[in-house]
PDB file of C-alpha atoms in Angstrom:
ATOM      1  CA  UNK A 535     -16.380  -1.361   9.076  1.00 48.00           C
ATOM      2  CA  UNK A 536     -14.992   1.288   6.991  1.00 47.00           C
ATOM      3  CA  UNK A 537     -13.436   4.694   8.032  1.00 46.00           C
ATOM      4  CA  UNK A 538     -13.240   7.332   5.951  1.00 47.00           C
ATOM      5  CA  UNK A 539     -10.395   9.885   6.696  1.00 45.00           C
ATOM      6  CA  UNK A 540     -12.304  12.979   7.429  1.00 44.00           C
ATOM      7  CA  UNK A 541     -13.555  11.153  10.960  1.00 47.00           C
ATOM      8  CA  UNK A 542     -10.068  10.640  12.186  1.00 44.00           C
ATOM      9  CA  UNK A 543      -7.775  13.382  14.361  1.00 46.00           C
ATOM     10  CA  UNK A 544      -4.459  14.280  14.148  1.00 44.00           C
ATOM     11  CA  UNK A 545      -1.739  12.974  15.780  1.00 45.00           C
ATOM     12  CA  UNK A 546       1.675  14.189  16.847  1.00 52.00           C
ATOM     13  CA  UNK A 547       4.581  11.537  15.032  1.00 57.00           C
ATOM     14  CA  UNK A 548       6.919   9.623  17.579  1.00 79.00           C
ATOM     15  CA  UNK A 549      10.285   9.319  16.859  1.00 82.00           C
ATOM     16  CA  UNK A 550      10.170   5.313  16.565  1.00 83.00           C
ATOM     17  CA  UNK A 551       7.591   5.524  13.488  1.00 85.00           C
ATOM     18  CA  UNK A 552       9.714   8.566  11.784  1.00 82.00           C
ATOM     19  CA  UNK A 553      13.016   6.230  12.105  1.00 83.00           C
ATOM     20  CA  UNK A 554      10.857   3.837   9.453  1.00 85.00           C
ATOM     21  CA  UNK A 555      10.225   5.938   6.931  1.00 78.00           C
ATOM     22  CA  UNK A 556      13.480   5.459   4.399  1.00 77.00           C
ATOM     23  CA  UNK A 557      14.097   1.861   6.380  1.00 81.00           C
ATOM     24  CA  UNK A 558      15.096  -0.393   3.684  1.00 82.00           C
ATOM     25  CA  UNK A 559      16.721  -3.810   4.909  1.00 88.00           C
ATOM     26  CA  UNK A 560      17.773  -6.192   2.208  1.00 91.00           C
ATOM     27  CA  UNK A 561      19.127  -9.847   3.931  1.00 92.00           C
ATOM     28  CA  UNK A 562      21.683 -11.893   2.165  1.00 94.00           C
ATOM     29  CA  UNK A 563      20.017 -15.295   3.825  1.00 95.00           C
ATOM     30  CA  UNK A 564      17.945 -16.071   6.220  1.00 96.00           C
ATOM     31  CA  UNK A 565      20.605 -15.969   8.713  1.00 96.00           C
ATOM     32  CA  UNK A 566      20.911 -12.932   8.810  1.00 95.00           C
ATOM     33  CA  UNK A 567      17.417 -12.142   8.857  1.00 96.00           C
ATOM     34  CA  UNK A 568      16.834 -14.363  11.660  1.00 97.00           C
ATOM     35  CA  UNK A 569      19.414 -12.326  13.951  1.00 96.00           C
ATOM     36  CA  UNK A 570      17.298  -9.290  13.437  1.00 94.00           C
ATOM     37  CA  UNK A 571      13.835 -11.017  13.705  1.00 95.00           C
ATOM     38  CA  UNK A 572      13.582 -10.029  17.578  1.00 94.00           C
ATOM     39  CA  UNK A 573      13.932  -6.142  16.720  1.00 90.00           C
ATOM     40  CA  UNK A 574      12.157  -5.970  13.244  1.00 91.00           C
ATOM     41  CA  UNK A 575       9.021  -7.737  15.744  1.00 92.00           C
ATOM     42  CA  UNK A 576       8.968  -5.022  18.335  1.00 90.00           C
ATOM     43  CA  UNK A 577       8.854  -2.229  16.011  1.00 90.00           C
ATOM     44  CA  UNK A 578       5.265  -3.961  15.469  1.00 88.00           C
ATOM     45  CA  UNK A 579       4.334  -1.960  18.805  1.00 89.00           C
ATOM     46  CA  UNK A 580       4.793   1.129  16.332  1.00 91.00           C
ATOM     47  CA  UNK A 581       1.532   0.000  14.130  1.00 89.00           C
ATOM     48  CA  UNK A 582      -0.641   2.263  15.872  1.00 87.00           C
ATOM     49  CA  UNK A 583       1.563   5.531  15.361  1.00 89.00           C
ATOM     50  CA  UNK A 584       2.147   4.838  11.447  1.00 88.00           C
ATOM     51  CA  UNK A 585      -1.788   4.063  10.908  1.00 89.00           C
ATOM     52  CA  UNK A 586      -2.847   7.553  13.078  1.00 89.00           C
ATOM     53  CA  UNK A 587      -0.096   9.224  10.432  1.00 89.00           C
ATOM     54  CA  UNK A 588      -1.416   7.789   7.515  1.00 90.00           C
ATOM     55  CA  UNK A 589      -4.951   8.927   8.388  1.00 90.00           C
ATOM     56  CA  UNK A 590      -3.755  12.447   9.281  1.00 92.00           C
ATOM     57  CA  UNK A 591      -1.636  13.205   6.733  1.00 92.00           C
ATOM     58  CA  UNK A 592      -1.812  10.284   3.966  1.00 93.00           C
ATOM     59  CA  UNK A 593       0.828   8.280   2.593  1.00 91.00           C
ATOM     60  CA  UNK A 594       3.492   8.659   0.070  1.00 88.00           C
ATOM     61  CA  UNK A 595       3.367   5.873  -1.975  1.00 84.00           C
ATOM     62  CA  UNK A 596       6.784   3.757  -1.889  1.00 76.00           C
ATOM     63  CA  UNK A 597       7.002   3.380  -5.658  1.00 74.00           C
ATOM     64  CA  UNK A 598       6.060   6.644  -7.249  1.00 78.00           C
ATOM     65  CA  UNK A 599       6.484   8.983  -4.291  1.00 82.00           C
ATOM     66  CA  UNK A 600       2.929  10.302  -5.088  1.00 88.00           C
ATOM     67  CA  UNK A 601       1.408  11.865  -2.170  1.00 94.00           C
ATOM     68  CA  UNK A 602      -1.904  10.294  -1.248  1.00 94.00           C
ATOM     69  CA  UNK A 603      -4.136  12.370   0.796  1.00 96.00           C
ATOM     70  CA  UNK A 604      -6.047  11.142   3.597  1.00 95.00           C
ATOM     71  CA  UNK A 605      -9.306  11.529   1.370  1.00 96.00           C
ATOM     72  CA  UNK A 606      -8.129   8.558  -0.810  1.00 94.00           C
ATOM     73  CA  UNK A 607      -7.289   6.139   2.308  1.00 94.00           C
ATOM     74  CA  UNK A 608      -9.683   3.711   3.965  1.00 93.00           C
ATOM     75  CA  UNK A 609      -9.387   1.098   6.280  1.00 91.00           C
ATOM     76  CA  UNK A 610     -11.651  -1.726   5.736  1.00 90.00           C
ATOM     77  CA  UNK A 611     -10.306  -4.180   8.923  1.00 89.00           C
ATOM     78  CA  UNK A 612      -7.456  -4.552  11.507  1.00 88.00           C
ATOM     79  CA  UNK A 613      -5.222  -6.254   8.625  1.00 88.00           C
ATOM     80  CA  UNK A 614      -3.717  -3.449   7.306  1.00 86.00           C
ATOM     81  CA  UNK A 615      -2.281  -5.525   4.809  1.00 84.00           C
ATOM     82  CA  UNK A 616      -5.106  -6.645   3.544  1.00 85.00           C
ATOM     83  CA  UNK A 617      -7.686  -3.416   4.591  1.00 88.00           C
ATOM     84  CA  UNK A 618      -5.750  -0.246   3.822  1.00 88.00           C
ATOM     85  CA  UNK A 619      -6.722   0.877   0.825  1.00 90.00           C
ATOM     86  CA  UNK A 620      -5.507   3.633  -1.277  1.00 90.00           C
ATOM     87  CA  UNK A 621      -7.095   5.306  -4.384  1.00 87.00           C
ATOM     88  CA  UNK A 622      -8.652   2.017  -4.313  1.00 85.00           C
ATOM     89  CA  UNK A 623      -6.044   0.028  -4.190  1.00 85.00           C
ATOM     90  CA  UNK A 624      -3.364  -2.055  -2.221  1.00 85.00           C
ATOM     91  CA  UNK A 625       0.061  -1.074  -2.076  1.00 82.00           C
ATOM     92  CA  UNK A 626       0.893  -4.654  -3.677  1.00 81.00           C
ATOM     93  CA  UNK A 627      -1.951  -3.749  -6.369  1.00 82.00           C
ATOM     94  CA  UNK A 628      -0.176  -0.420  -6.965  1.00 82.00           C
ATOM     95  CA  UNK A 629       3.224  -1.730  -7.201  1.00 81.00           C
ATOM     96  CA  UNK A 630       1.766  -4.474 -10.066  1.00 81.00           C
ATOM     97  CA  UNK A 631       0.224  -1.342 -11.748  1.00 80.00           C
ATOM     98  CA  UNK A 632       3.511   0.610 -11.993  1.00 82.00           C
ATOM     99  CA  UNK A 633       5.344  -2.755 -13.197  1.00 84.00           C
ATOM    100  CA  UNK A 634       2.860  -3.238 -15.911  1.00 82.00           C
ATOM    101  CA  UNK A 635       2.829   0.285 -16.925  1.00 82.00           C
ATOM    102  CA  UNK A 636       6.644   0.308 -16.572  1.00 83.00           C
ATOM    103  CA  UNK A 637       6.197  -2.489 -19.450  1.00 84.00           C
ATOM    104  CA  UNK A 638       3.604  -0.886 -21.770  1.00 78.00           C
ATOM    105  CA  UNK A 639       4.363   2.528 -21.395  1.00 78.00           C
ATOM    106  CA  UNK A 640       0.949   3.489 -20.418  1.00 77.00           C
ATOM    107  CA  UNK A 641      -1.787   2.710 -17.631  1.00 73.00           C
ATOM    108  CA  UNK A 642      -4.162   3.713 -20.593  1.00 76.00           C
ATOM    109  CA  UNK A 643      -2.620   0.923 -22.854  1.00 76.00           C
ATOM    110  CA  UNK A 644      -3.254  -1.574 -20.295  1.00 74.00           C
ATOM    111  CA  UNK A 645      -7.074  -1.147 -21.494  1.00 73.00           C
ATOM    112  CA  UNK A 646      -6.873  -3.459 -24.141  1.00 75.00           C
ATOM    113  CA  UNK A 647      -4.773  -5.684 -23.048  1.00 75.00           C
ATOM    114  CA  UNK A 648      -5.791  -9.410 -21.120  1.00 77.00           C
ATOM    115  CA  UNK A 649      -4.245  -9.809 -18.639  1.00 74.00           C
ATOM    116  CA  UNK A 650      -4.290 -12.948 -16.253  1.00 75.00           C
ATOM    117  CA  UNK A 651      -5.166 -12.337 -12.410  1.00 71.00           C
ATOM    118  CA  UNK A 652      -3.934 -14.959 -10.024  1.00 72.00           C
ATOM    119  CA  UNK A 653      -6.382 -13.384  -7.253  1.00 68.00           C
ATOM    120  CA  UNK A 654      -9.327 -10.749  -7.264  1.00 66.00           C
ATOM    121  CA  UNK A 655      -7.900  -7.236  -7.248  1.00 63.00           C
ATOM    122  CA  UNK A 656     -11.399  -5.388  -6.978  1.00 60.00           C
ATOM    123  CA  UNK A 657      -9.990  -2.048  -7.439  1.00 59.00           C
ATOM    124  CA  UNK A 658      -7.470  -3.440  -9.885  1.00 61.00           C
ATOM    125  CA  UNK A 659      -9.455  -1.857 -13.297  1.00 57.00           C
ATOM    126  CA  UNK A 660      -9.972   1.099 -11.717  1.00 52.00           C
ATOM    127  CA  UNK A 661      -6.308   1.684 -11.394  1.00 50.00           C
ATOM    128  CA  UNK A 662      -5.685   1.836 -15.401  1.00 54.00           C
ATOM    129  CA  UNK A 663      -8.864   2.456 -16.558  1.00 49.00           C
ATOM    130  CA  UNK A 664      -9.951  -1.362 -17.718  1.00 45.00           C
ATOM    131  CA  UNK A 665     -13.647  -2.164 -17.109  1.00 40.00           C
ATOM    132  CA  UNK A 666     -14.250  -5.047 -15.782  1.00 40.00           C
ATOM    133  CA  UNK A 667     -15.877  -7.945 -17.452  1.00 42.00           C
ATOM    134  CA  UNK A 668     -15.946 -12.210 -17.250  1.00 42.00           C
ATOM    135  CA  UNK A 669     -13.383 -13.961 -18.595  1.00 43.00           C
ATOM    136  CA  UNK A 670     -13.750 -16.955 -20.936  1.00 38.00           C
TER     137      UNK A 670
END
């Protein structure tokens, strides 16, 4: 099922879900990570707060801090990792985008370049502007 962003209402923020916006944890081991495991897992109870935001108000995309409206979100499954899609894309797709563009200097350069997939990224081309086609 897919939901388009026009069909969903606002909703007010709660404090818990605004606390994550700039959270960035880095973990010298896994030590350390482990220690914190039992918090980082309840602030799972805030998925339903930062998905209502996201459809009210959009996202701003972590690596650009481009605005995405609401218009340009869907949600294609309870995964969110793998079902929330924006401008077509998943975050991870976007981030490989902005590395490769990083590298050529242009999304439109990317175009005519081959470059090897290790999974489908449907909405991949779409991001730079390469058609898609069969490999050989």
């Amino acid at each position: 099922m897919v939901v388009q962003a026009a069909e969903r209402p606002a909703q007010k923020s709660s404090e818990g879900m605004l606390a994550l916006h700039d959270l960035q944890l880095v973990y010298a081991n896994l030590g350390d990570f482990l220690l914190l495991l039992p918090a980082l897992l309840q602030q799972g109870g805030l998925l339903g707060d930062c998905v209502q935001a996201s459809q009210a108000l959009g996202i701003l995309e972590p690596f650009t801090g481009e605005h995405i409206p609401p218009e340009a979100i869907t949600i294609q499954g309870p995964n969110y990792r793998e079902a929330l899609i924006a401008k077509g894309l998943l975050s991870r797709n976007r981030a490989v985008l902005l590395v490769l563009e990083q590298l050529d200097g242009s999304l439109e350069g990317l175009g005519q370049q081959a470059i090897y997939l290790v999974e489908a990224l449907p909405g991949f081309p779409c991001g730079c502007g390469v058609s898609r086609g069969r490999g050989g």
